[in-house]
Short mmCIF file of C-alpha atoms and ligand atoms in Angstrom, two decimals:
data_model
loop_
_atom_site.label_atom_id
_atom_site.label_comp_id
_atom_site.label_asym_id
_atom_site.label_seq_id
_atom_site.Cartn_x
_atom_site.Cartn_y
_atom_site.Cartn_z
CA MET A 9 0.10 -0.03 -0.13
CA ASP A 10 1.23 3.62 -0.59
CA VAL A 11 1.29 6.07 1.91
CA LEU A 12 -2.03 7.66 1.28
CA GLU A 13 -3.59 4.15 1.55
CA ARG A 14 -1.88 3.22 4.45
CA ALA A 15 -3.06 6.61 6.16
CA VAL A 16 -6.66 6.10 5.08
CA SER A 17 -6.71 2.50 6.62
CA GLY A 18 -5.61 3.99 9.93
CA GLU A 19 -1.79 3.33 10.08
CA ARG A 20 0.13 5.70 11.99
CA LEU A 21 2.48 7.59 9.45
CA SER A 22 6.29 7.90 10.48
CA GLU A 23 8.35 10.74 9.84
CA ALA A 24 9.52 9.71 6.42
CA ASP A 25 5.93 9.10 5.39
CA LEU A 26 4.86 12.56 6.69
CA LEU A 27 7.53 14.27 4.54
CA ALA A 28 6.66 12.10 1.42
CA LEU A 29 3.10 14.15 1.47
CA TYR A 30 5.21 17.43 0.46
CA ASP A 31 5.99 15.81 -2.86
CA LEU A 32 2.59 14.15 -3.73
CA PRO A 33 0.25 16.03 -5.87
CA LEU A 34 -2.12 17.94 -3.61
CA PRO A 35 -5.54 16.86 -4.85
CA GLU A 36 -4.14 13.26 -3.73
CA VAL A 37 -3.01 14.08 -0.40
CA ALA A 38 -6.45 16.16 0.00
CA ALA A 39 -8.46 13.26 -0.89
CA ALA A 40 -6.85 10.91 1.76
CA ALA A 41 -7.12 13.79 4.36
CA HIS A 42 -10.49 14.10 3.69
CA ALA A 43 -11.29 10.27 3.59
CA VAL A 44 -9.95 10.21 7.25
CA ARG A 45 -11.90 13.50 8.34
CA LEU A 46 -15.04 11.48 6.97
CA GLN A 47 -14.21 8.68 9.19
CA LYS A 48 -13.25 10.49 12.31
CA THR A 49 -15.76 12.81 12.64
CA ASP A 50 -19.73 13.00 11.91
CA PRO A 51 -19.70 13.14 8.06
CA ARG A 52 -22.41 15.16 7.47
CA VAL A 53 -21.30 18.04 10.06
CA VAL A 54 -19.18 21.14 10.03
CA THR A 55 -19.27 22.55 13.50
CA TYR A 56 -18.60 26.51 14.87
CA LEU A 57 -18.32 28.09 18.04
CA ILE A 58 -20.09 31.39 18.88
CA ASP A 59 -17.36 33.29 21.15
CA ARG A 60 -15.56 36.24 21.87
CA ASN A 61 -11.98 37.35 22.23
CA ILE A 62 -11.20 39.92 24.80
CA ASN A 63 -7.78 41.04 24.84
CA TYR A 64 -7.40 42.35 28.52
CA THR A 65 -3.66 44.01 27.71
CA ASN A 66 -1.66 44.99 24.88
CA VAL A 67 1.48 46.02 27.16
CA CYS A 68 3.91 42.95 26.51
CA THR A 69 7.76 42.69 27.01
CA VAL A 70 8.47 39.42 24.86
CA ALA A 71 8.21 41.89 21.87
CA CYS A 72 7.57 39.14 18.77
CA GLY A 73 8.96 40.10 15.55
CA PHE A 74 5.67 38.97 14.05
CA CYS A 75 3.46 40.90 16.50
CA ALA A 76 1.42 44.05 15.57
CA PHE A 77 -0.62 44.04 18.23
CA TYR A 78 1.60 44.58 21.36
CA ARG A 79 2.92 47.95 22.93
CA THR A 80 5.57 48.89 25.45
CA LYS A 81 3.70 50.28 28.67
CA ARG A 82 5.08 53.87 27.69
CA GLN A 83 3.41 54.17 24.40
CA LYS A 84 0.18 56.33 24.25
CA ASP A 85 -2.09 53.47 23.02
CA ALA A 86 -1.22 50.72 25.81
CA TYR A 87 -3.97 49.70 27.75
CA THR A 88 -5.41 47.34 30.53
CA LEU A 89 -9.16 46.98 30.36
CA SER A 90 -10.79 47.32 33.72
CA PHE A 91 -12.94 44.45 35.12
CA GLU A 92 -15.97 46.38 34.25
CA GLU A 93 -14.61 46.75 30.71
CA ILE A 94 -14.08 43.32 30.26
CA GLY A 95 -17.46 42.64 31.80
CA ARG A 96 -19.24 44.95 29.29
CA LYS A 97 -17.70 42.73 26.65
CA VAL A 98 -18.81 39.57 28.19
CA GLU A 99 -22.45 41.04 28.27
CA GLU A 100 -22.10 41.91 24.60
CA LEU A 101 -21.24 38.45 23.82
CA MET A 102 -24.13 37.22 25.93
CA ALA A 103 -26.39 39.49 23.66
CA VAL A 104 -25.81 37.45 20.48
CA GLY A 105 -26.03 33.95 22.52
CA GLY A 106 -22.56 33.20 23.11
CA ARG A 107 -21.05 31.47 25.98
CA ARG A 108 -17.43 31.28 25.90
CA ILE A 109 -14.73 33.81 25.98
CA LEU A 110 -11.07 33.55 24.82
CA MET A 111 -9.13 36.20 26.83
CA GLN A 112 -5.63 36.71 26.05
CA GLY A 113 -2.97 39.59 26.30
CA GLY A 114 0.17 40.47 26.27
CA VAL A 115 2.97 39.69 29.14
CA ASN A 116 2.33 42.65 31.49
CA PRO A 117 4.64 42.56 34.39
CA ASP A 118 2.83 45.09 36.00
CA LEU A 119 -0.23 42.72 36.45
CA PRO A 120 0.34 40.43 39.50
CA LEU A 121 -0.78 36.79 40.01
CA ASP A 122 -3.87 38.45 42.09
CA TRP A 123 -4.96 40.69 39.29
CA TYR A 124 -5.66 37.47 37.34
CA LEU A 125 -6.98 35.47 40.18
CA GLU A 126 -9.39 38.63 40.91
CA LEU A 127 -10.55 38.76 37.29
CA LEU A 128 -11.63 35.33 37.12
CA ARG A 129 -13.79 35.31 40.39
CA TYR A 130 -15.20 38.66 39.29
CA LEU A 131 -16.08 36.95 35.80
CA LYS A 132 -17.34 33.88 37.38
CA ALA A 133 -19.38 35.84 40.07
CA HIS A 134 -21.16 38.15 37.39
CA TYR A 135 -21.57 35.54 34.51
CA PRO A 136 -21.53 32.39 35.86
CA GLU A 137 -22.47 30.75 32.88
CA VAL A 138 -19.89 32.07 30.75
CA ARG A 139 -16.84 29.75 29.89
CA VAL A 140 -13.55 31.49 30.67
CA ASP A 141 -10.63 29.98 28.32
CA ALA A 142 -8.02 32.43 28.73
CA PHE A 143 -3.89 33.10 28.61
CA SER A 144 -1.65 30.94 26.80
CA PRO A 145 1.67 29.37 27.97
CA GLU A 146 3.53 32.68 27.27
CA GLU A 147 1.28 34.33 29.66
CA ILE A 148 1.91 31.50 32.63
CA LEU A 149 5.80 31.72 31.88
CA GLY A 150 5.68 35.33 32.43
CA LEU A 151 3.72 34.65 35.71
CA GLU A 152 6.23 32.08 36.58
CA ARG A 153 8.79 34.81 36.19
CA LEU A 154 7.31 37.23 38.09
CA THR A 155 6.14 35.07 41.11
CA GLY A 156 8.69 31.93 41.04
CA LEU A 157 5.94 29.80 41.49
CA LYS A 158 5.75 26.62 38.90
CA ALA A 159 2.81 26.32 36.17
CA GLU A 160 1.20 23.84 38.04
CA ALA A 161 0.69 26.08 40.74
CA ILE A 162 -0.35 29.20 39.00
CA LEU A 163 -3.07 27.12 36.97
CA GLU A 164 -4.16 25.74 39.95
CA LYS A 165 -4.80 28.50 41.71
CA MET A 166 -6.45 29.94 38.35
CA LYS A 167 -8.53 26.96 38.05
CA GLU A 168 -10.09 27.43 41.58
CA ALA A 169 -10.69 31.28 40.75
CA GLY A 170 -12.84 30.07 37.66
CA LEU A 171 -10.41 29.24 34.73
CA ASP A 172 -11.90 26.86 32.39
CA GLY A 173 -9.08 26.56 29.67
CA LEU A 174 -5.83 27.53 28.45
CA PRO A 175 -6.04 28.34 24.55
CA GLY A 176 -3.39 27.18 22.39
CA ALA A 177 -1.47 30.33 21.14
CA GLY A 178 2.25 30.60 21.06
CA ALA A 179 2.78 27.12 19.66
CA GLU A 180 3.68 28.65 16.33
CA ILE A 181 6.35 25.94 14.97
CA LEU A 182 7.75 24.02 17.96
CA VAL A 183 11.32 24.31 16.62
CA ASP A 184 13.51 26.59 18.29
CA GLU A 185 15.52 27.49 15.60
CA VAL A 186 12.79 28.77 13.78
CA ARG A 187 10.69 30.18 16.56
CA LEU A 188 13.50 32.11 18.09
CA LYS A 189 14.61 33.58 14.63
CA ALA A 190 11.14 35.45 14.30
CA ALA A 191 10.83 36.02 18.19
CA PRO A 192 14.09 36.08 20.38
CA ALA A 193 12.41 36.34 23.78
CA ARG A 194 9.70 33.83 22.77
CA ILE A 195 8.58 31.07 24.90
CA ARG A 196 10.73 27.90 23.98
CA SER A 197 9.11 24.63 22.63
CA ALA A 198 9.62 22.52 25.64
CA ASP A 199 8.10 25.24 28.05
CA TRP A 200 5.19 25.39 25.90
CA VAL A 201 4.56 21.87 25.87
CA ARG A 202 5.49 21.65 29.58
CA ILE A 203 2.90 24.52 30.41
CA MET A 204 0.28 22.73 28.29
CA ASP A 205 0.82 19.52 29.93
CA ALA A 206 0.45 21.17 33.18
CA ALA A 207 -3.26 22.36 32.44
CA GLN A 208 -4.10 19.05 30.87
CA ALA A 209 -2.87 17.30 33.86
CA LEU A 210 -5.17 19.65 35.93
CA GLY A 211 -8.30 19.06 33.29
CA LEU A 212 -8.47 22.21 31.56
CA TYR A 213 -9.59 22.50 27.92
CA THR A 214 -6.51 22.87 25.88
CA LEU A 215 -6.13 23.74 21.99
CA ALA A 216 -3.20 22.60 19.90
CA SER A 217 -1.80 25.05 17.16
CA MET A 218 0.46 25.81 14.26
CA VAL A 219 1.49 28.89 12.53
CA ILE A 220 3.32 28.31 9.19
CA GLY A 221 4.96 31.12 6.86
CA PHE A 222 8.30 31.81 8.68
CA GLY A 223 10.41 30.16 6.15
CA GLU A 224 10.63 26.94 7.70
CA GLY A 225 10.44 23.69 5.48
CA PRO A 226 8.51 20.32 5.66
CA LYS A 227 11.06 19.23 8.12
CA GLU A 228 10.45 21.71 10.60
CA ARG A 229 6.50 21.41 9.95
CA VAL A 230 6.40 17.75 10.42
CA ALA A 231 8.70 17.74 13.67
CA HIS A 232 5.79 20.50 14.99
CA LEU A 233 3.19 17.77 14.15
CA LEU A 234 5.14 14.88 15.72
CA ARG A 235 5.74 16.97 18.81
CA ILE A 236 1.80 17.62 18.99
CA ARG A 237 1.11 13.94 18.24
CA GLU A 238 3.48 12.87 20.90
CA GLN A 239 2.10 15.37 23.27
CA GLN A 240 -1.67 14.24 22.66
CA ASP A 241 -0.53 10.69 23.00
CA ARG A 242 0.90 11.32 26.57
CA ALA A 243 -2.02 13.76 27.59
CA LEU A 244 -4.76 11.04 26.63
CA SER A 245 -3.04 8.01 28.44
CA VAL A 246 -1.58 9.83 31.63
CA HIS A 247 -4.18 12.95 32.08
CA LYS A 248 -7.20 11.31 30.10
CA ASN A 249 -7.44 14.89 29.09
CA GLY A 250 -5.74 15.87 25.56
CA PHE A 251 -6.04 18.82 22.97
CA SER A 252 -9.80 19.42 22.03
CA GLY A 253 -8.73 20.46 18.36
CA PHE A 254 -6.16 21.44 16.40
CA ALA A 255 -6.12 25.10 14.48
CA LEU A 256 -3.64 26.11 11.58
CA TRP A 257 -3.00 29.51 10.56
CA THR A 258 -0.57 31.20 8.15
CA LEU A 259 1.73 33.92 9.37
CA GLN A 260 0.42 37.53 9.05
CA VAL A 261 3.37 40.17 8.80
CA GLU A 262 1.44 43.53 8.12
CA ASN A 263 2.52 46.21 10.28
CA THR A 264 5.22 43.73 11.97
CA ARG A 265 9.06 43.54 11.80
CA LEU A 266 9.04 40.43 9.83
CA LYS A 267 7.33 42.27 6.63
CA GLY A 268 9.34 41.76 3.76
CA LYS A 269 11.33 39.17 5.83
CA ALA A 270 9.31 36.07 6.24
CA PRO A 271 7.77 34.68 3.00
CA GLY A 272 4.38 33.71 4.87
CA ALA A 273 2.41 30.87 2.93
CA THR A 274 0.05 30.83 0.11
CA ALA A 275 -3.54 29.41 0.12
CA HIS A 276 -2.12 26.33 -1.72
CA GLU A 277 0.52 25.58 0.97
CA TYR A 278 -1.86 26.46 3.82
CA LEU A 279 -4.30 23.41 2.31
CA ARG A 280 -1.46 21.18 2.14
CA GLN A 281 -0.19 21.69 5.13
CA LEU A 282 -4.07 21.26 6.51
CA SER A 283 -4.14 18.11 4.87
CA VAL A 284 -0.83 16.71 6.26
CA ALA A 285 -1.81 17.77 9.52
CA ARG A 286 -4.84 15.77 9.53
CA LEU A 287 -2.92 12.66 8.19
CA ALA A 288 -0.31 13.05 10.81
CA LEU A 289 -2.62 13.95 13.79
CA ASP A 290 -4.37 10.47 14.15
CA ASN A 291 -5.02 11.23 18.05
CA LEU A 292 -7.07 14.36 17.24
CA PRO A 293 -10.12 14.40 15.49
CA ASN A 294 -11.15 17.98 15.45
CA HIS A 295 -9.39 20.41 12.95
CA GLN A 296 -10.26 24.04 12.39
CA ALA A 297 -10.41 25.90 9.21
CA SER A 298 -8.95 29.69 9.43
CA TRP A 299 -11.17 32.30 8.07
CA PRO A 300 -9.28 35.04 10.11
CA THR A 301 -6.22 34.45 7.79
CA MET A 302 -7.17 32.82 4.90
CA GLY A 303 -10.64 34.37 4.13
CA PHE A 304 -14.14 32.85 4.04
CA LYS A 305 -13.65 31.17 0.62
CA VAL A 306 -10.67 29.40 1.33
CA ALA A 307 -11.73 28.21 4.60
CA GLN A 308 -14.83 26.76 2.78
CA ALA A 309 -12.25 24.92 0.48
CA ALA A 310 -10.52 23.58 3.50
CA LEU A 311 -13.64 21.71 4.36
CA TYR A 312 -12.80 19.11 1.69
CA TYR A 313 -8.71 19.16 2.84
CA GLY A 314 -9.36 17.88 6.21
CA ALA A 315 -11.30 20.36 8.33
CA ASN A 316 -14.21 19.71 10.09
CA ASP A 317 -14.82 22.82 12.14
CA PHE A 318 -15.31 26.27 10.58
CA GLY A 319 -13.48 28.04 13.96
CA SER A 320 -15.66 30.69 15.82
CA THR A 321 -17.19 34.20 15.56
CA MET A 322 -14.41 35.75 17.29
CA LEU A 323 -16.13 38.92 18.03
CA GLU A 324 -13.42 41.41 17.94
CA GLU A 325 -10.30 39.24 17.30
CA ASN A 326 -7.44 41.98 17.70
CA VAL A 327 -4.20 40.14 17.20
CA VAL A 328 -4.13 38.20 14.02
CA SER A 329 -6.29 41.11 12.48
CA ALA A 330 -3.57 43.61 13.49
CA ALA A 331 -0.91 41.71 11.55
CA ALA A 332 -2.84 40.98 8.53
CA GLY A 333 -4.29 44.61 8.04
CA HIS A 334 -7.50 43.72 6.46
CA GLY A 335 -9.47 44.97 9.42
CA ARG A 336 -11.59 41.49 9.62
CA THR A 337 -11.87 41.04 13.53
CA HIS A 338 -14.90 38.79 13.45
CA ALA A 339 -17.34 36.75 11.58
CA THR A 340 -21.41 36.72 12.04
CA VAL A 341 -23.32 33.23 12.65
CA ARG A 342 -24.94 33.95 9.09
CA GLN A 343 -21.56 34.22 7.31
CA ILE A 344 -20.75 31.07 9.01
CA VAL A 345 -23.56 29.20 8.61
CA ARG A 346 -23.95 30.33 4.90
CA HIS A 347 -20.36 28.91 4.00
CA ILE A 348 -20.94 25.87 5.84
CA VAL A 349 -24.17 25.09 4.17
CA ASP A 350 -23.02 25.93 0.66
CA ALA A 351 -20.10 23.88 0.72
CA GLY A 352 -22.60 21.01 1.24
CA PHE A 353 -22.68 20.39 5.19
CA THR A 354 -24.97 20.62 8.06
CA PRO A 355 -23.82 23.45 10.33
CA ALA A 356 -23.63 22.42 14.18
CA GLU A 357 -22.95 24.99 17.06
CA ARG A 358 -20.46 23.45 19.42
CA ASP A 359 -18.89 24.47 22.49
CA PRO A 360 -14.95 24.42 23.13
CA LEU A 361 -14.89 20.99 23.61
CA TYR A 362 -16.54 19.94 20.32
CA ARG A 363 -19.87 18.89 21.79
CA ILE A 364 -22.59 19.81 19.88
CA LEU A 365 -25.08 22.10 21.38
CA ARG A 366 -27.37 22.86 18.59
CA TYR A 367 -28.59 22.46 14.73
CA PRO A 368 -29.10 26.29 13.77
CA ASP A 369 -32.32 26.95 12.00
CA VAL A 370 -30.63 27.20 8.93
CA GLU A 371 -33.53 28.90 6.95
CA ALA A 372 -34.32 31.65 9.59
CA ILE A 373 -30.58 32.64 9.71
CA LEU A 374 -29.90 32.67 6.05
CA SER A 375 -32.95 35.02 5.72
CA GLU A 376 -31.31 37.61 7.97
CA LYS A 377 -30.15 40.51 5.94
CA GLU A 378 -26.46 41.46 6.44
CA PRO A 379 -23.70 41.56 4.20
CA LEU A 380 -22.00 37.76 3.58
CA GLU A 381 -18.72 39.05 3.24
CA LEU A 382 -16.93 41.66 5.94
CA PRO A 383 -15.26 44.35 3.83
CA LEU A 384 -11.28 44.01 3.50
CA ALA A 385 -9.37 47.24 4.18
S1 LIG B 26 2.53 37.78 20.06
FE1 LIG B 26 1.87 37.54 22.29
S2 LIG B 26 3.84 37.49 23.57
FE2 LIG B 26 4.34 37.89 21.53
S3 LIG B 26 4.50 40.42 21.85
FE3 LIG B 26 2.46 39.82 20.77
S4 LIG B 26 1.30 39.89 22.68
FE4 LIG B 26 3.78 39.87 23.22
#
């Protein structure tokens, strides 16, 4: 059997097998990835999540070369939101039926651990029905340095205060030579995996992610996927709590110091990588398409390259959009539903753990009057 037949039959692919996928015709790799997706998740359904992003502070000392979002604390537009301002954003989400916030910021040394714990308690006291998936391994590492505590202790306190999960940001490519060239102070691969492992041990939600376009080649991309697969094996067997899903997107460099220096990735590369990820990550059934970086149309095509999920509404996504320069900071439910239906699937609203919450009334949603595409700046 050739490598694609072996993948579709359920065999785990080796590093050499995965590298070979970059030399095969894309439609063949895509067909195998789609066949595996149809086996692993409900073949009729494409899921999506109603949520919002809240970026509680843009002050950050890590200064990644690919980030257009962060500010030093002396810059005029540096900010840290008050608990009340964050609360108002949660209320906006609840008004459109969402019950999950994804809250991330920079590594701001002026915010002590107690600030985070008080914020989590405030949110749980005022909005008990809203899930709080917040912070990233980079922010937890910043708190380790600030407090001298280990991630396990920090996350335990955060969980007690109301944290539901640690989203997957900051993985990029888990090969230090690649990540440190773009961001010398960035969290090292081993620390990213260590902190995710600590979160998984505590039963918190986690997501695996990947960003391509730094100039890395197939070898580094495969190394990243194998690192995620290995951690997922460990998390599932030891903690009985692995990554809920996998999200891949492309590097955005507009307004960043990497503009003109990093090659980024084309739609073709993105779609191939999505298919390779589906075939590599045999222990991770849910793969997201990325409308924020690829636009709705490529995201729609991604549903035939291994993705089974259209991502989330992301009301007020500020970080990727700042570096993309397209001004697309959210999607509406109508836009998501329309693209899923048009691609030939049944839309289903899910929670962050990919449990289906409801099947929306497609006819009613599609009859709403709002633009299908958000304007591009
Ligand atoms: S990507 Fe995150 S850690 Fe890096 S500079 Fe931006 S806010 Fe800071």
